[in-house]
Short mmCIF file of C-alpha atoms and ligand atoms in Angstrom, two decimals:
data_model
loop_
_atom_site.label_atom_id
_atom_site.label_comp_id
_atom_site.label_asym_id
_atom_site.label_seq_id
_atom_site.Cartn_x
_atom_site.Cartn_y
_atom_site.Cartn_z
CA UNK A 1 0.11 -0.04 -0.20
CA UNK A 2 0.83 3.58 -1.06
CA UNK A 3 2.64 5.65 2.25
CA UNK A 4 -0.15 8.56 3.04
CA UNK A 5 0.89 11.61 1.69
CA UNK A 6 2.72 14.52 4.73
CA UNK A 7 0.14 17.16 5.49
CA UNK A 8 0.90 20.67 5.91
CA UNK A 9 -0.68 23.61 5.77
CA UNK A 10 1.42 25.46 3.14
CA UNK A 11 3.93 23.82 1.28
CA UNK A 12 6.76 26.13 -0.61
CA UNK A 13 8.58 25.30 -3.88
CA UNK A 14 11.66 26.94 -3.90
CA UNK A 15 13.73 29.72 -1.49
CA UNK A 16 14.23 32.49 -4.03
CA UNK A 17 13.07 36.03 -2.91
CA UNK A 18 9.73 35.67 -1.79
CA UNK A 19 9.56 32.12 -0.48
CA UNK A 20 11.75 32.14 2.83
CA UNK A 21 10.17 35.49 3.55
CA UNK A 22 6.56 33.90 3.32
CA UNK A 23 7.44 30.70 5.44
CA UNK A 24 8.50 32.78 8.08
CA UNK A 25 5.23 34.95 8.27
CA UNK A 26 3.43 31.80 8.30
CA UNK A 27 4.95 29.80 10.91
CA UNK A 28 5.08 33.05 12.90
CA UNK A 29 1.10 33.03 12.50
CA UNK A 30 1.32 29.36 13.43
CA UNK A 31 1.07 27.50 10.03
CA UNK A 32 2.67 24.33 9.44
CA UNK A 33 5.11 24.79 5.96
CA UNK A 34 6.88 22.11 4.00
CA UNK A 35 9.88 24.65 2.39
CA UNK A 36 11.47 22.75 -0.80
CA UNK A 37 14.70 23.49 -2.69
CA UNK A 38 16.66 21.50 -5.33
CA UNK A 39 19.46 23.47 -5.62
CA UNK A 40 21.13 26.58 -4.01
CA UNK A 41 19.34 28.43 -1.28
CA UNK A 42 18.60 32.03 -2.13
CA UNK A 43 17.72 31.10 -5.64
CA UNK A 44 19.23 33.30 -8.28
CA UNK A 45 19.61 36.16 -6.84
CA UNK A 46 21.75 35.09 -4.15
CA UNK A 47 23.92 32.94 -6.34
CA UNK A 48 24.18 33.72 -9.76
CA UNK A 49 22.14 37.21 -10.42
CA UNK A 50 22.12 40.58 -8.13
CA UNK A 51 24.83 39.86 -5.40
CA UNK A 52 27.38 38.08 -7.55
CA UNK A 53 27.21 40.20 -10.69
CA UNK A 54 27.01 43.68 -8.15
CA UNK A 55 29.95 42.30 -6.19
CA UNK A 56 31.86 41.83 -9.47
CA UNK A 57 31.03 45.04 -10.89
CA UNK A 58 32.18 46.79 -7.59
CA UNK A 59 35.81 45.04 -8.35
CA UNK A 60 35.20 46.13 -11.88
CA UNK A 61 34.85 49.72 -10.91
CA UNK A 62 37.67 49.81 -8.38
CA UNK A 63 39.94 48.47 -11.65
CA UNK A 64 38.29 51.41 -13.31
CA UNK A 65 38.98 53.69 -10.90
CA UNK A 66 43.36 52.51 -10.19
CA UNK A 67 43.25 53.16 -13.95
CA UNK A 68 42.15 56.68 -13.81
CA UNK A 69 44.09 57.63 -10.63
CA UNK A 70 46.24 60.34 -12.26
CA UNK A 71 43.19 62.61 -13.04
CA UNK A 72 42.32 62.61 -9.74
CA UNK A 73 45.98 63.53 -8.45
CA UNK A 74 46.19 59.71 -6.87
CA UNK A 75 50.07 58.47 -7.59
CA UNK A 76 49.75 54.57 -7.85
CA UNK A 77 53.14 52.43 -8.28
CA UNK A 78 53.57 50.92 -11.63
CA UNK A 79 50.30 49.43 -13.88
CA UNK A 80 47.39 48.71 -11.91
CA UNK A 81 46.46 44.88 -12.48
CA UNK A 82 43.08 42.46 -12.02
CA UNK A 83 43.93 38.86 -10.01
CA UNK A 84 40.65 37.43 -11.21
CA UNK A 85 41.22 34.53 -8.86
CA UNK A 86 40.82 37.09 -5.70
CA UNK A 87 38.01 39.05 -7.60
CA UNK A 88 36.18 35.65 -7.78
CA UNK A 89 36.91 34.62 -4.37
CA UNK A 90 35.59 37.92 -2.96
CA UNK A 91 32.19 37.22 -5.00
CA UNK A 92 32.41 33.36 -3.39
CA UNK A 93 32.43 34.62 -0.19
CA UNK A 94 29.54 37.15 -0.56
CA UNK A 95 27.46 33.99 -2.23
CA UNK A 96 28.43 31.80 0.19
CA UNK A 97 27.27 34.10 3.16
CA UNK A 98 24.29 35.08 1.58
CA UNK A 99 23.20 30.91 0.59
CA UNK A 100 24.18 29.48 4.12
CA UNK A 101 22.43 32.60 5.82
CA UNK A 102 18.81 31.60 4.36
CA UNK A 103 19.69 27.75 4.64
CA UNK A 104 20.22 28.03 8.41
CA UNK A 105 17.41 30.57 8.75
CA UNK A 106 15.23 27.96 7.08
CA UNK A 107 16.83 25.10 9.11
CA UNK A 108 16.31 26.42 12.31
CA UNK A 109 12.78 28.38 11.74
CA UNK A 110 9.85 26.91 14.17
CA UNK A 111 7.22 25.24 12.04
CA UNK A 112 9.36 24.53 8.98
CA UNK A 113 10.35 21.25 7.68
CA UNK A 114 12.89 21.71 5.22
CA UNK A 115 13.06 19.02 2.05
CA UNK A 116 15.88 19.07 0.14
CA UNK A 117 15.01 18.00 -3.63
CA UNK A 118 13.08 19.02 -6.86
CA UNK A 119 9.30 19.52 -6.44
CA UNK A 120 6.63 18.31 -8.48
CA UNK A 121 2.96 18.44 -8.66
CA UNK A 122 0.75 14.99 -8.61
CA UNK A 123 -2.36 16.79 -8.00
CA UNK A 124 -3.97 20.13 -7.61
CA UNK A 125 -2.99 20.26 -3.99
CA UNK A 126 -0.47 17.42 -4.23
CA UNK A 127 3.78 17.27 -4.18
CA UNK A 128 6.22 14.62 -4.64
CA UNK A 129 9.77 15.44 -3.72
CA UNK A 130 12.40 12.40 -4.26
CA UNK A 131 9.22 10.08 -3.88
CA UNK A 132 8.11 11.78 -0.57
CA UNK A 133 4.36 12.46 -0.89
CA UNK A 134 3.34 16.22 0.42
CA UNK A 135 0.06 17.79 0.69
CA UNK A 136 -1.51 21.17 1.94
CA UNK A 137 -4.54 23.23 1.16
CA UNK A 138 -1.57 26.31 0.45
CA UNK A 139 1.30 25.65 -2.34
CA UNK A 140 3.28 28.79 -3.21
CA UNK A 141 5.42 28.32 -6.40
CA UNK A 142 8.55 30.54 -6.31
CA UNK A 143 10.56 28.50 -8.90
CA UNK A 144 12.52 31.58 -10.69
CA UNK A 145 13.84 31.29 -13.79
CA UNK A 146 17.29 30.59 -16.23
CA UNK A 147 19.11 31.63 -18.49
CA UNK A 148 17.04 31.10 -22.07
CA UNK A 149 19.33 29.08 -24.14
CA UNK A 150 17.73 29.11 -27.61
CA UNK A 151 17.94 26.70 -30.63
CA UNK A 152 20.39 29.05 -32.75
CA UNK A 153 22.32 27.63 -35.69
CA UNK A 154 25.67 25.93 -34.33
CA UNK A 155 25.14 26.68 -30.67
CA UNK A 156 24.88 23.18 -29.87
CA UNK A 157 28.21 22.20 -31.43
CA UNK A 158 30.04 25.19 -29.09
CA UNK A 159 30.99 25.65 -25.79
CA UNK A 160 28.99 28.86 -23.97
CA UNK A 161 28.83 30.45 -20.78
CA UNK A 162 25.55 31.52 -18.62
CA UNK A 163 25.72 33.83 -15.94
CA UNK A 164 25.86 30.78 -13.87
CA UNK A 165 29.41 29.96 -15.24
CA UNK A 166 30.38 33.73 -15.48
CA UNK A 167 30.10 34.40 -11.84
CA UNK A 168 32.47 31.54 -11.54
CA UNK A 169 34.91 32.59 -13.45
CA UNK A 170 38.18 32.78 -12.20
CA UNK A 171 40.35 33.65 -15.61
CA UNK A 172 39.83 36.88 -17.63
CA UNK A 173 38.59 35.75 -21.20
CA UNK A 174 40.80 36.86 -24.48
CA UNK A 175 37.86 37.80 -26.33
CA UNK A 176 34.57 37.73 -24.65
CA UNK A 177 31.76 37.70 -27.25
CA UNK A 178 28.27 38.62 -25.44
CA UNK A 179 24.84 37.87 -27.39
CA UNK A 180 22.36 40.02 -26.39
CA UNK A 181 22.84 43.88 -25.46
CA UNK A 182 20.17 44.21 -22.40
CA UNK A 183 20.38 44.49 -18.90
CA UNK A 184 22.59 41.16 -18.00
CA UNK A 185 24.83 41.09 -21.07
CA UNK A 186 25.20 44.66 -20.95
CA UNK A 187 27.04 43.90 -17.19
CA UNK A 188 28.91 41.38 -17.77
CA UNK A 189 30.51 43.49 -20.84
CA UNK A 190 31.79 46.26 -18.97
CA UNK A 191 32.89 44.42 -15.89
CA UNK A 192 34.83 42.22 -17.87
CA UNK A 193 36.31 44.95 -20.40
CA UNK A 194 37.35 46.62 -17.30
CA UNK A 195 39.13 43.19 -16.20
CA UNK A 196 41.34 43.51 -19.56
CA UNK A 197 39.13 41.42 -21.92
CA UNK A 198 38.70 42.30 -25.28
CA UNK A 199 34.68 42.45 -25.47
CA UNK A 200 32.12 42.18 -28.08
CA UNK A 201 28.17 42.67 -27.67
CA UNK A 202 26.06 41.45 -30.00
CA UNK A 203 22.64 42.35 -30.45
CA UNK A 204 19.93 41.45 -32.82
CA UNK A 205 17.68 44.67 -32.87
CA UNK A 206 18.59 48.18 -33.83
CA UNK A 207 20.21 49.52 -30.62
CA UNK A 208 21.30 48.40 -26.87
CA UNK A 209 18.72 48.07 -24.13
CA UNK A 210 15.95 48.48 -26.95
CA UNK A 211 12.84 48.45 -24.11
CA UNK A 212 14.07 52.20 -22.84
CA UNK A 213 14.09 55.28 -24.91
CA UNK A 214 16.50 55.76 -27.87
CA UNK A 215 18.30 58.50 -26.39
CA UNK A 216 19.08 56.38 -23.19
CA UNK A 217 20.08 53.53 -25.68
CA UNK A 218 22.46 55.55 -27.69
CA UNK A 219 24.14 57.16 -24.60
CA UNK A 220 24.47 54.01 -23.06
CA UNK A 221 26.16 52.52 -26.58
CA UNK A 222 28.45 55.56 -26.34
CA UNK A 223 29.69 55.20 -22.86
CA UNK A 224 30.95 51.52 -23.51
CA UNK A 225 32.57 51.86 -26.67
CA UNK A 226 34.41 54.85 -25.31
CA UNK A 227 35.89 52.22 -22.72
CA UNK A 228 36.48 49.66 -25.86
CA UNK A 229 33.72 47.70 -26.38
CA UNK A 230 32.84 46.70 -29.89
CA UNK A 231 29.34 46.76 -30.20
CA UNK A 232 26.74 45.05 -33.15
CA UNK A 233 23.72 45.53 -33.45
CA UNK A 234 21.50 44.44 -36.16
CA UNK A 235 22.68 40.89 -36.17
CA UNK A 236 19.76 39.14 -37.46
CA UNK A 237 22.01 36.21 -38.89
CA UNK A 238 23.33 34.50 -35.77
CA UNK A 239 25.34 31.42 -35.76
CA UNK A 240 27.63 30.10 -34.54
CA UNK A 241 30.89 27.45 -35.82
CA UNK A 242 33.81 26.20 -33.86
CA UNK A 243 36.97 27.53 -34.85
CA UNK A 244 40.60 27.10 -33.83
CA UNK A 245 40.73 30.24 -31.39
CA UNK A 246 37.56 29.40 -29.57
CA UNK A 247 34.25 30.12 -31.31
CA UNK A 248 32.88 31.94 -34.58
CA UNK A 249 30.24 34.10 -34.42
CA UNK A 250 28.42 35.21 -37.48
CA UNK A 251 27.23 38.44 -36.60
CA UNK A 252 26.35 40.51 -39.62
CA UNK A 253 24.40 40.52 -42.91
CA UNK A 254 24.82 43.58 -44.29
CA UNK A 255 27.02 45.74 -41.90
CA UNK A 256 30.77 45.14 -40.61
CA UNK A 257 32.66 42.62 -40.38
CA UNK A 258 30.43 39.01 -41.13
CA UNK A 259 32.21 37.17 -38.26
CA UNK A 260 33.44 37.74 -34.52
CA UNK A 261 35.63 35.33 -33.13
CA UNK A 262 35.60 34.73 -29.46
CA UNK A 263 37.50 32.95 -26.68
CA UNK A 264 34.30 32.90 -24.83
CA UNK A 265 30.78 33.65 -25.51
CA UNK A 266 28.44 34.46 -23.10
CA UNK A 267 24.38 33.97 -23.75
CA UNK A 268 22.66 37.19 -22.41
CA UNK A 269 18.92 36.72 -24.43
CA UNK A 270 16.61 36.43 -22.16
CA UNK A 271 15.33 34.26 -19.39
CA UNK A 272 12.83 31.32 -19.30
CA UNK A 273 10.64 30.48 -16.18
CA UNK A 274 11.72 26.78 -14.36
CA UNK A 275 7.93 25.63 -15.45
CA UNK A 276 8.84 22.88 -17.56
CA UNK A 277 9.72 20.13 -15.29
CA UNK A 278 7.24 20.98 -12.22
CA UNK A 279 4.15 19.19 -13.25
CA UNK A 280 1.78 21.44 -13.70
CA UNK A 281 -0.47 19.75 -16.10
CA UNK A 282 -0.92 17.32 -13.31
CA UNK A 283 -2.19 19.98 -11.22
CA UNK A 284 -4.43 22.15 -14.00
CA UNK A 285 -2.01 25.36 -13.25
CA UNK A 286 -2.41 26.96 -16.47
CA UNK A 287 0.88 28.30 -18.12
CA UNK A 288 1.17 31.28 -20.75
CA UNK A 289 3.10 30.74 -24.13
CA UNK A 290 6.19 30.93 -22.70
CA UNK A 291 5.85 28.97 -19.74
CA UNK A 292 5.11 32.10 -16.90
CA UNK A 293 2.32 30.81 -14.81
CA UNK A 294 -0.75 32.51 -15.37
CA UNK A 295 -1.97 34.34 -11.80
CA UNK A 296 -4.52 36.98 -11.47
CA UNK A 297 -4.29 40.35 -9.68
CA UNK A 298 -3.72 38.55 -6.18
CA UNK A 299 -1.38 36.13 -7.54
CA UNK A 300 -3.55 33.04 -7.34
CA UNK A 301 -3.05 30.45 -10.11
CA UNK A 302 -6.16 28.84 -12.18
CA UNK A 303 -6.15 26.26 -8.89
CA UNK A 304 -7.70 27.92 -5.76
CA UNK A 305 -5.22 28.01 -3.05
CA UNK A 306 -2.37 27.65 -5.01
CA UNK A 307 -0.58 30.95 -5.72
CA UNK A 308 2.70 31.84 -8.60
CA UNK A 309 5.58 34.48 -6.91
CA UNK A 310 8.14 35.98 -8.45
CA UNK A 311 9.69 35.41 -11.33
CA UNK A 312 7.95 32.64 -12.60
CA UNK A 313 4.59 34.42 -13.20
CA UNK A 314 6.02 37.27 -15.58
CA UNK A 315 4.90 39.88 -13.76
CA UNK A 316 8.14 41.26 -12.28
CA UNK A 317 11.44 40.29 -13.47
CA UNK A 318 13.51 41.35 -10.08
CA UNK A 319 14.98 40.76 -6.50
CA UNK A 320 12.58 43.28 -5.67
CA UNK A 321 9.35 42.19 -7.75
CA UNK A 322 9.92 38.87 -6.37
CA UNK A 323 9.84 40.14 -2.92
CA UNK A 324 6.64 42.30 -3.14
CA UNK A 325 5.17 39.17 -4.69
CA UNK A 326 5.58 38.16 -1.19
CA UNK A 327 4.58 41.11 1.10
CA UNK A 328 1.36 40.90 -1.56
CA UNK A 329 0.38 37.65 -0.91
CA UNK A 330 0.94 37.68 3.32
CA UNK A 331 -0.56 40.83 3.53
CA UNK A 332 -3.79 39.57 2.07
CA UNK A 333 -3.87 36.33 3.67
CA UNK A 334 -2.87 36.84 6.55
CA UNK A 335 -3.50 40.60 7.35
CA UNK A 336 -7.01 41.03 5.44
CA UNK A 337 -5.77 43.52 2.91
CA UNK A 338 -6.38 43.93 -0.32
CA UNK A 339 -3.14 44.30 -2.54
CA UNK A 340 -2.68 43.82 -6.07
CA UNK A 341 0.24 43.16 -7.99
CA UNK A 342 -1.06 45.54 -10.48
CA UNK A 343 -0.63 48.66 -7.95
CA UNK A 344 3.20 47.98 -8.36
CA UNK A 345 4.89 50.49 -10.22
CA UNK A 346 8.10 49.56 -12.18
CA UNK A 347 11.50 50.58 -11.15
CA UNK A 348 14.41 48.95 -11.69
CA UNK A 349 17.99 49.95 -12.65
CA UNK A 350 20.79 48.60 -14.92
CA UNK A 351 24.17 48.35 -12.97
CA UNK A 352 26.53 49.41 -15.77
CA UNK A 353 28.67 52.22 -14.98
CA UNK A 354 27.30 55.02 -14.80
CA UNK A 355 24.32 53.45 -13.46
CA UNK A 356 20.78 54.24 -15.27
CA UNK A 357 18.09 54.18 -12.57
CA UNK A 358 14.25 53.83 -14.16
CA UNK A 359 11.08 54.11 -12.94
CA UNK A 360 7.84 54.11 -14.63
CA UNK A 361 6.89 54.94 -18.59
CA UNK A 362 9.98 56.04 -20.73
CA UNK A 363 9.30 58.76 -22.82
CA UNK A 364 7.83 56.52 -26.20
CA UNK A 365 5.73 55.07 -23.59
CA UNK A 366 4.02 58.25 -22.41
CA UNK A 367 3.77 59.87 -26.09
CA UNK A 368 1.73 57.03 -27.14
CA UNK A 369 -0.49 57.60 -24.32
CA UNK A 370 -1.60 60.91 -26.30
CA UNK A 371 -1.97 63.35 -23.42
CA UNK A 372 0.04 66.55 -23.15
CA UNK A 373 3.66 65.99 -21.60
CA UNK A 374 5.74 67.77 -20.15
CA UNK A 375 9.95 66.67 -20.58
CA UNK A 376 12.77 68.04 -18.58
CA UNK A 377 16.47 66.62 -19.52
CA UNK A 378 19.50 67.53 -17.91
CA UNK A 379 23.06 66.83 -18.64
CA UNK A 380 25.16 65.26 -15.99
CA UNK A 381 27.72 67.61 -17.24
CA UNK A 382 25.52 70.11 -15.33
CA UNK A 383 25.31 68.56 -12.00
CA UNK A 384 27.53 69.67 -9.76
CA UNK A 385 28.38 66.35 -7.56
CA UNK A 386 28.93 64.54 -10.99
CA UNK A 387 31.56 67.48 -12.00
CA UNK A 388 33.28 67.13 -8.58
CA UNK A 389 33.57 62.96 -8.65
CA UNK A 390 34.69 63.55 -12.29
CA UNK A 391 31.77 61.41 -13.59
CA UNK A 392 30.16 63.68 -15.84
CA UNK A 393 28.23 60.74 -18.23
CA UNK A 394 24.55 60.69 -18.83
CA UNK A 395 21.59 62.63 -18.14
CA UNK A 396 18.41 62.61 -15.88
CA UNK A 397 15.21 62.94 -17.74
CA UNK A 398 11.48 63.17 -16.39
CA UNK A 399 8.13 62.75 -18.04
CA UNK A 400 5.07 64.41 -16.75
CA UNK A 401 1.38 64.56 -17.57
CA UNK A 402 0.94 68.11 -18.26
CA UNK A 403 -2.82 68.38 -16.76
CA UNK A 404 -2.38 66.00 -13.87
CA UNK A 405 1.42 67.00 -12.63
CA UNK A 406 1.95 63.60 -12.15
CA UNK A 407 5.05 62.05 -12.94
CA UNK A 408 4.40 59.43 -15.46
CA UNK A 409 8.09 58.55 -15.48
CA UNK A 410 11.86 59.09 -15.16
CA UNK A 411 15.51 57.68 -16.23
CA UNK A 412 18.52 59.24 -14.40
CA UNK A 413 21.54 57.81 -16.30
CA UNK A 414 24.73 58.86 -14.18
CA UNK A 415 26.49 58.57 -11.37
CA UNK A 416 24.26 57.90 -8.62
CA UNK A 417 21.34 57.04 -11.17
CA UNK A 418 20.07 53.87 -9.00
CA UNK A 419 19.63 55.88 -5.76
CA UNK A 420 18.20 58.90 -6.77
CA UNK A 421 15.71 57.51 -8.99
CA UNK A 422 14.09 57.02 -5.47
CA UNK A 423 13.33 60.42 -4.89
CA UNK A 424 11.23 60.35 -8.32
CA UNK A 425 9.76 56.99 -7.10
CA UNK A 426 8.78 57.84 -3.75
CA UNK A 427 6.58 60.73 -5.53
CA UNK A 428 5.05 58.34 -7.74
CA UNK A 429 4.12 56.07 -4.94
CA UNK A 430 2.75 58.79 -2.87
CA UNK A 431 0.67 59.91 -6.00
CA UNK A 432 1.12 63.50 -5.64
CA UNK A 433 1.96 66.00 -7.52
CA UNK A 434 5.56 67.00 -8.90
CA UNK A 435 5.28 70.61 -7.24
CA UNK A 436 5.51 69.39 -4.24
CA UNK A 437 9.55 69.72 -4.76
CA UNK A 438 9.13 73.09 -5.16
CA UNK A 439 9.41 73.55 -1.30
CA UNK A 440 11.40 70.91 -0.77
CA UNK A 441 15.18 71.41 0.23
CA UNK A 442 17.56 69.08 -1.09
CA UNK A 443 20.41 68.46 0.29
CA UNK A 444 23.41 69.87 -1.33
CA UNK A 445 25.83 68.80 -3.05
CA UNK A 446 24.08 65.76 -4.81
CA UNK A 447 22.57 64.34 -7.83
CA UNK A 448 19.17 64.61 -6.03
CA UNK A 449 19.32 67.59 -5.50
CA UNK A 450 19.20 68.49 -9.37
CA UNK A 451 15.46 67.11 -9.36
CA UNK A 452 13.58 69.95 -8.18
CA UNK A 453 15.66 72.07 -11.29
CA UNK A 454 14.64 69.23 -13.71
CA UNK A 455 10.96 69.73 -12.95
CA UNK A 456 11.18 73.50 -13.13
CA UNK A 457 12.71 73.27 -16.17
CA UNK A 458 10.54 71.10 -18.24
CA UNK A 459 9.07 72.09 -21.12
CA UNK A 460 5.71 71.04 -23.33
CA UNK A 461 6.10 68.17 -25.34
CA UNK A 462 6.44 68.91 -29.18
C1 LIG B 1 23.36 38.33 -13.81
C2 LIG B 1 21.48 38.54 -13.31
C3 LIG B 1 21.66 39.92 -12.67
C4 LIG B 1 20.56 40.18 -11.95
N1 LIG B 1 20.91 41.22 -11.19
C5 LIG B 1 19.69 41.81 -10.34
C6 LIG B 1 19.39 43.20 -9.64
O1 LIG B 1 20.87 43.70 -10.08
N2 LIG B 1 18.45 43.41 -9.22
C7 LIG B 1 17.27 42.53 -9.29
O2 LIG B 1 16.52 42.85 -8.67
N3 LIG B 1 17.41 41.62 -10.05
C8 LIG B 1 18.30 40.93 -10.40
N4 LIG B 1 18.30 40.02 -11.23
C9 LIG B 1 17.01 38.92 -11.04
C10 LIG B 1 17.11 38.66 -9.56
O3 LIG B 1 17.93 37.79 -9.34
C11 LIG B 1 15.70 37.55 -10.17
O4 LIG B 1 14.62 38.30 -10.48
C12 LIG B 1 14.87 37.05 -8.60
O5 LIG B 1 16.08 36.47 -8.40
C13 LIG B 1 14.00 36.02 -8.93
O6 LIG B 1 13.46 35.54 -7.70
P1 LIG B 1 12.06 34.13 -7.12
O7 LIG B 1 12.82 34.18 -6.13
O8 LIG B 1 11.58 34.65 -8.40
O9 LIG B 1 13.41 33.27 -7.99
P2 LIG B 1 14.99 32.70 -7.94
O10 LIG B 1 15.79 33.00 -6.66
O11 LIG B 1 15.06 31.82 -9.09
O12 LIG B 1 14.66 31.40 -7.11
C14 LIG B 1 13.90 30.13 -7.60
C15 LIG B 1 14.15 29.01 -6.46
O13 LIG B 1 13.62 28.01 -6.92
C16 LIG B 1 13.91 26.39 -6.72
N5 LIG B 1 13.43 25.41 -7.69
C17 LIG B 1 13.42 25.79 -9.25
N6 LIG B 1 12.45 24.55 -9.18
C18 LIG B 1 12.20 23.84 -8.63
C19 LIG B 1 11.68 22.49 -7.91
N7 LIG B 1 10.94 22.46 -8.70
N8 LIG B 1 11.97 22.02 -6.74
C20 LIG B 1 12.34 22.64 -6.07
N9 LIG B 1 13.24 23.46 -5.84
C21 LIG B 1 12.65 24.38 -6.82
C22 LIG B 1 15.62 26.80 -7.75
O14 LIG B 1 16.57 26.49 -7.61
C23 LIG B 1 15.72 28.79 -6.69
O15 LIG B 1 16.25 28.46 -5.72
C24 LIG B 1 19.36 39.59 -11.63
C25 LIG B 1 19.68 38.21 -12.78
C26 LIG B 1 20.72 37.60 -12.85
C27 LIG B 1 20.80 36.40 -13.68
#
């Protein structure tokens, strides 16, 4: 006879950005929780995403500043160099601390049973983990995603790297060819250029980070090219072949050299959800055509009592959106609130140097709404703090609804842009007119102090 399933009040699959905090709230409310993880505790952000990449970005920034030391009157003895083994060891330490911190937190959590293994649905409220059967009225899926590896010609015949491999590299590639000119690809491109690699970024569309406004794309391209990164856009004939020196990447159909030969190839062409091996069909949980779990405004799936949180629901692709999914579900299920995911304002950053802080609509999106707009734009060369730091690349831009005076969106591509954008993000979340900035007294010297000036100088969009 089959063993009966172990009963819990809740099952959580995945220890990424939503799962562990949710386990904390549920167990604190007296619920029994089974927490399942098949690989590294902490998921993508801790192990192969934000944390290691931002650690490496910091090392790359140090390398860059060492090269620029003389500009600041700082004298270094000899040519600064990069010890990639020490760079990698620094990232590995931060990964390990994050991972073990979450693992020991969950292991020591009263009311939480931690299971290590691959979870699969066998029914709407039934899960199997390596032969063990579990059941619960509430199940939370927080399985995240992984690098997408599309079926490109020749790709199966050549070695390639993804973000998972990149954060483990302890040597500097001779020539890194980055396939994909979006957020993940550009961060790796700039950091490895600063570590000493030759770098080529290959992008299928006509410009880098094509979701952003054209002026943002153009400025980022200029910044990267000034550091010696080759950028190849319109690479519509992408194919791969083995080469004596590594991998030959066919790039151009029409313009430029048709082929780039790299020692290493990084695939950074998007992410796909970890939902293909989860048994969702057995549970009747619906997904969209790309495998993202379909959820309603309260993050509940097509099966009542089963929720999809984080990257796997396609409603966000960031650590803060995954964590916010936890906040929404916990507030609604435990605190009697009525919090909807559609209330969330999109905000994010690209951690190139200088970084891009973004919130809300792009200018192009705002123009599509056909409402009267006010637009303000200021180069970072007119921001005192940037001048003092000799980091004047980029610009700040804000788009406002001329009738309601509500900020619709903003971009700060410049030093401190990832932090300064929060001044605008907070005002948007408060849902107050941007005229509130008129009486603000910002701190000098900061990037943020120019936000009231930026707003005061806005002009009607033509
Ligand atoms: C290179 C890179 C850089 C990034 N930088 C940033 C950044 O700077 N800022 C930012 O906000 N976001 C960044 N992100 C995105 C961020 O990492 C993700 O949005 C975030 O980690 C998503 O969290 P999650 O909880 O949805 O899933 P994940 O963190 O992916 O966690 C999912 C977990 O589920 C486990 N799992 C999957 N399937 C199963 C199963 N069947 N059974 C058991 N366990 C399972 C996985 O092993 C994993 O531990 C970056 C991503 C990458 C790749």
